Amino acid sequence: MQDAGLSRPESQNLTASKAKNLFNNPIQMSISNELIEKADGDVIFIWTAENNVKGNQTAQNKLDQLKLSPLWKNLKAVKENKVYLVSSYWIGSGMLAANAIIDDLFKYLINTPLFIRK
């Protein structure tokens, strides 16, 4: 995202080593529903893919529950319909994943009206 000129909100602006120290994971962090505002930004990209069918269903169920929350509905990106579910290649690496992400950024941020995608 940084290479595409997109920045993170201050609450998410952590180095990999800082994230590893705080959350025991260099690329993601867990937050409670009460702290969901830390996930807010101008746009929210959501990745829910797991390594198996049960994990995928659990992730989808949690996302469905989250979308019912008044705290979720109060987020700026949600109010402005700028929330997008993205494919698993967003967590990948390499040239093909990077090109696919760039294609998605054009699709979500430039070429189409903004709305929640499934």
Coordinates of C-alpha atoms in Angstrom, one line a residue:
M1 CA 0.0 0.0 0.0
Q2 CA 2.9 2.3 0.8
D3 CA 4.4 1.8 -2.6
A4 CA 1.0 2.8 -4.1
G5 CA 1.1 6.0 -2.2
L6 CA -1.5 4.9 0.4
S7 CA -0.8 5.5 4.0
R8 CA -2.2 4.0 7.2
P9 CA -4.1 5.8 9.9
E10 CA -1.9 6.7 12.8
S11 CA -3.5 3.9 15.0
Q12 CA -2.3 1.3 12.4
N13 CA 1.1 2.9 11.5
L14 CA 3.3 0.3 13.1
T15 CA 6.6 -1.2 11.9
A16 CA 6.6 -5.0 11.6
S17 CA 8.9 -5.3 14.6
K18 CA 6.6 -3.1 16.8
A19 CA 3.6 -5.1 15.7
K20 CA 5.5 -8.3 16.5
N21 CA 6.3 -7.0 20.0
L22 CA 2.8 -5.7 20.7
F23 CA 0.7 -8.4 19.0
N24 CA 3.1 -11.3 18.4
N25 CA 2.5 -10.9 14.7
P26 CA 4.3 -8.7 12.3
I27 CA 1.5 -8.3 9.7
Q28 CA -1.8 -8.2 11.6
M29 CA -3.3 -7.4 15.0
S30 CA -6.4 -8.5 16.8
I31 CA -8.6 -5.8 18.2
S32 CA -11.8 -6.1 20.2
N33 CA -15.1 -4.8 18.9
E34 CA -14.8 -1.9 21.4
L35 CA -11.6 -0.8 19.7
I36 CA -12.9 -1.2 16.1
E37 CA -12.2 2.5 15.5
K38 CA -8.6 1.5 15.2
A39 CA -9.5 -0.2 11.9
D40 CA -11.1 2.9 10.4
G41 CA -9.6 4.9 7.6
D42 CA -10.6 6.5 4.4
V43 CA -11.0 3.0 3.0
I44 CA -11.1 -0.4 4.6
F45 CA -9.9 -3.6 2.9
I46 CA -11.0 -6.8 4.5
W47 CA -9.4 -10.2 4.0
T48 CA -11.2 -13.2 5.6
A49 CA -9.6 -16.2 3.9
E50 CA -8.3 -18.9 6.2
N51 CA -6.6 -22.2 5.4
N52 CA -9.7 -24.4 5.4
V53 CA -13.4 -24.3 4.8
K54 CA -14.3 -24.2 8.6
G55 CA -11.9 -21.3 9.1
N56 CA -13.4 -19.4 6.2
Q57 CA -16.9 -19.9 7.5
T58 CA -15.9 -18.8 11.0
A59 CA -14.2 -15.7 9.6
Q60 CA -17.3 -14.9 7.5
N61 CA -19.6 -15.4 10.4
K62 CA -17.5 -13.0 12.5
L63 CA -17.5 -10.4 9.8
D64 CA -21.3 -10.8 9.5
Q65 CA -21.7 -10.2 13.2
L66 CA -19.3 -7.2 13.1
K67 CA -21.4 -5.6 10.4
L68 CA -24.4 -5.6 12.7
S69 CA -22.5 -3.7 15.4
P70 CA -23.4 0.0 15.9
L71 CA -19.6 0.6 16.4
W72 CA -18.9 -0.8 13.0
K73 CA -21.7 1.2 11.4
N74 CA -20.2 4.4 12.9
L75 CA -16.8 4.0 11.1
K76 CA -16.1 6.6 8.5
A77 CA -15.2 4.1 5.7
V78 CA -18.4 2.2 6.4
K79 CA -20.6 5.3 6.4
E80 CA -19.0 6.3 3.0
N81 CA -19.4 2.8 1.6
K82 CA -15.7 2.3 1.1
V83 CA -15.3 -1.2 2.6
Y84 CA -14.0 -3.9 0.3
L85 CA -13.5 -7.7 0.7
V86 CA -10.3 -8.6 -1.0
S87 CA -8.8 -11.9 -2.2
S88 CA -6.2 -14.0 -0.5
Y89 CA -3.4 -12.7 -2.9
W90 CA -3.5 -9.5 -0.8
I91 CA -1.5 -11.5 1.8
G92 CA 0.8 -13.0 -0.8
S93 CA 4.0 -11.7 -2.2
G94 CA 5.7 -11.5 -5.5
M95 CA 5.1 -9.8 -8.8
L96 CA 1.8 -11.5 -9.7
A97 CA 0.2 -10.7 -6.3
A98 CA 1.5 -7.1 -6.5
N99 CA 0.0 -6.7 -10.0
A100 CA -3.3 -8.2 -8.9
I101 CA -3.5 -5.8 -5.9
I102 CA -2.7 -2.8 -8.2
D103 CA -5.6 -3.9 -10.5
D104 CA -7.9 -4.1 -7.4
L105 CA -6.8 -0.6 -6.3
F106 CA -7.8 0.8 -9.6
K107 CA -11.1 -1.1 -9.5
Y108 CA -12.0 -0.1 -6.0
L109 CA -10.6 3.4 -5.8
I110 CA -10.7 4.8 -9.4
N111 CA -12.8 3.0 -12.0
T112 CA -16.0 2.1 -10.2
P113 CA -18.5 3.7 -7.9
L114 CA -17.7 2.9 -4.3
F115 CA -19.8 0.4 -2.6
I116 CA -19.4 -2.6 -0.3
R117 CA -18.4 -5.7 -2.4
K118 CA -18.9 -9.3 -1.7

